[in-house]
Structure formats: structure tokens, C-alpha cells
Amino acid sequence: MEELLTFITKSLVENPDEVVVTKVQEKEDSEMYNIEVDPADMGRVIGRQGRIAKAIRTVAKSAAARSNRKVIVNIGK
């Protein structure tokens, strides 16, 4: 999942070297990830009215659903 979130986020930003995806919490049926990007790229990752952020979360949730897990994705520092 970390690789998927990293790939998606790096594809969106102008400074891909500044992208950091970390697993914050893991329970038996859920995981929580934090995506950090350069402040100048924050608007690209969030999108207008949060549409891109919502799309990233939807992709992560559907990928996790294949293994009967739940995923929470936080964007920002």
C-alpha cells in the first residue's frame, strides 16, 4: 500500500523527492498512512474542493478491500 500511495503522489507533484509516505498505525484489520509533500505541492495533492485527495483515498480503500482491510489516509504534516 505504501508503494501505491507513493507512486500516485509522486505522479501529481512537481517535487517528487519531497514526498514521504509513512505507516502511522496498523491494527489487525486496518492501517493508517500519512502523506507529506512539499508545501508548494499541497494544492496539487488536495485538489479543488478536495477531489484529488478523495480520489487517492478511494483508490487506497479499494486496494485494501481486496484483502479485507480498511485504510485511512491523512494528507499533510
Coordinates of C-alpha atoms in Angstrom, one line a residue:
M1 CA 0.0 0.0 0.0
E2 CA 2.9 2.3 0.8
E3 CA 4.3 1.9 -2.7
L4 CA 0.9 2.6 -4.3
L5 CA 0.4 5.8 -2.3
T6 CA 4.0 6.9 -3.1
F7 CA 3.6 6.3 -6.8
I8 CA 0.3 8.2 -7.0
T9 CA 1.5 11.1 -5.0
K10 CA 4.8 11.4 -6.8
S11 CA 3.0 11.4 -10.1
L12 CA 1.0 14.5 -9.0
V13 CA 3.6 16.8 -7.6
E14 CA 6.4 19.0 -9.0
N15 CA 8.9 17.9 -6.3
P16 CA 8.7 14.1 -6.1
D17 CA 11.8 13.9 -3.9
E18 CA 9.9 15.6 -1.1
V19 CA 7.1 13.0 -0.9
V20 CA 7.1 10.9 2.2
V21 CA 4.5 8.2 2.9
T22 CA 4.6 6.6 6.3
K23 CA 2.5 4.0 8.0
V24 CA 1.4 5.6 11.2
Q25 CA -0.7 2.8 12.7
E26 CA -1.5 -0.8 12.0
K27 CA -4.2 -2.9 13.7
E28 CA -5.3 -6.4 12.8
D29 CA -7.9 -5.2 10.2
S30 CA -6.9 -1.6 9.5
E31 CA -3.9 0.7 8.6
M32 CA -3.3 4.4 8.7
Y33 CA -1.0 6.2 6.4
N34 CA 0.3 9.8 6.4
I35 CA 1.3 11.5 3.2
E36 CA 3.7 14.5 3.5
V37 CA 4.6 16.7 0.5
D38 CA 6.4 20.0 -0.1
P39 CA 4.1 22.9 1.0
A40 CA 4.2 24.3 -2.6
D41 CA 2.7 21.0 -3.8
M42 CA -0.1 20.7 -1.2
G43 CA -2.7 22.2 -3.5
R44 CA -1.9 19.6 -6.3
V45 CA -2.4 16.7 -3.9
I46 CA -5.6 18.1 -2.3
G47 CA -7.2 19.5 -5.5
R48 CA -10.2 21.7 -5.8
Q49 CA -12.6 21.0 -3.1
G50 CA -10.5 18.0 -2.1
R51 CA -11.3 16.0 -5.2
I52 CA -7.8 14.6 -5.7
A53 CA -7.4 13.8 -2.0
K54 CA -10.8 12.0 -2.1
A55 CA -9.7 10.0 -5.3
I56 CA -6.4 9.0 -3.6
R57 CA -8.4 7.7 -0.5
T58 CA -10.8 5.9 -2.8
V59 CA -8.0 4.1 -4.7
A60 CA -6.4 3.1 -1.4
K61 CA -9.6 1.8 0.1
S62 CA -10.4 -0.2 -2.9
A63 CA -6.9 -1.7 -3.0
A64 CA -7.2 -2.6 0.7
A65 CA -10.7 -4.1 0.3
R66 CA -9.2 -6.9 -1.8
S67 CA -7.5 -8.2 1.4
N68 CA -10.5 -7.3 3.7
R69 CA -8.7 -4.4 5.4
K70 CA -9.5 -0.8 6.0
V71 CA -7.2 2.1 5.2
I72 CA -7.2 5.7 6.4
V73 CA -5.0 8.2 4.5
N74 CA -4.1 11.6 6.0
I75 CA -2.5 14.3 3.9
G76 CA -0.3 17.0 5.4
K77 CA 2.1 17.3 8.2

